[in-house]
Amino acid sequence: MTALRVAADRDRCIAAGMCALLAGSVFDQDDNDGRVLLLDSTPATNHAAVREAVETCPSGALTLDES
Ligand code: SF4
């Protein structure tokens, strides 16, 4: 199975919230500033939603490493 590793750069995040909407088991938003919180950097499931979240993020704050 392909391993998937996600990273989130909170300095780039503009708190748009798309990631948390698309993959809520992996991404959340900080209650204070709305920026991304990474809940799971190596999700075992939900890979399609995680990929979509990374591609949809408007600020390029999310990156994906698949190997
Ligand atoms: S989609 Fe991108 S910009 Fe929006 S909250 Fe998530 S990481 Fe931040």
XYZ file of N, CA and C and ligand atoms in Angstrom, residues 12-20 29 34-36 53 56-62, ligand 1:
71
model
N 1.927 29.735 5.785
C 1.338 30.015 4.463
C -0.176 29.965 4.496
N -0.741 29.250 5.445
C -2.185 29.028 5.514
C -2.933 30.362 5.631
N -3.996 30.500 4.852
C -4.808 31.717 4.913
C -6.175 31.439 5.537
N -6.293 30.293 6.203
C -7.490 29.964 6.988
C -8.757 29.867 6.146
N -8.599 29.365 4.922
C -9.765 29.216 4.050
C -10.649 28.046 4.478
N -10.085 27.054 5.132
C -10.878 25.978 5.713
C -11.262 24.860 4.769
N -10.806 24.903 3.522
C -11.179 23.845 2.577
C -10.694 22.482 3.038
N -9.508 22.442 3.587
C -8.925 21.149 3.972
C -9.768 20.469 5.044
N -10.203 21.226 6.041
C -10.992 20.639 7.128
C -12.356 20.184 6.626
N -9.173 23.236 12.005
C -8.792 24.648 12.022
C -8.632 25.116 13.456
N -7.994 30.243 12.998
C -8.591 29.604 11.834
C -7.612 28.869 10.952
N -6.329 28.944 11.307
C -5.354 28.287 10.440
C -5.331 26.786 10.690
N -4.761 26.099 9.728
C -4.825 24.634 9.721
C -4.108 24.012 10.928
N -7.869 17.687 -0.840
C -7.645 18.831 0.053
C -6.328 19.519 -0.281
N -6.699 21.401 -3.488
C -7.674 22.491 -3.416
C -7.191 23.666 -2.582
N -6.273 23.421 -1.680
C -5.812 24.489 -0.785
C -5.374 25.713 -1.592
N -5.990 26.868 -1.365
C -5.710 28.040 -2.198
C -4.360 28.703 -1.916
N -3.731 28.364 -0.817
C -2.476 29.043 -0.477
C -1.249 28.176 -0.704
N -1.449 26.931 -1.076
C -0.297 26.039 -1.261
C 0.356 25.665 0.053
N -0.400 25.711 1.138
C 0.183 25.426 2.451
C 0.342 23.940 2.710
N -0.347 23.125 1.925
C -0.318 21.671 2.169
C 0.543 20.978 1.141
S -7.165 24.799 2.759
Fe -5.087 25.634 2.890
S -5.367 27.772 3.369
Fe -7.281 26.729 3.843
S -7.170 26.190 6.023
Fe -6.427 24.464 4.846
S -4.196 24.767 4.742
Fe -5.103 26.700 5.301
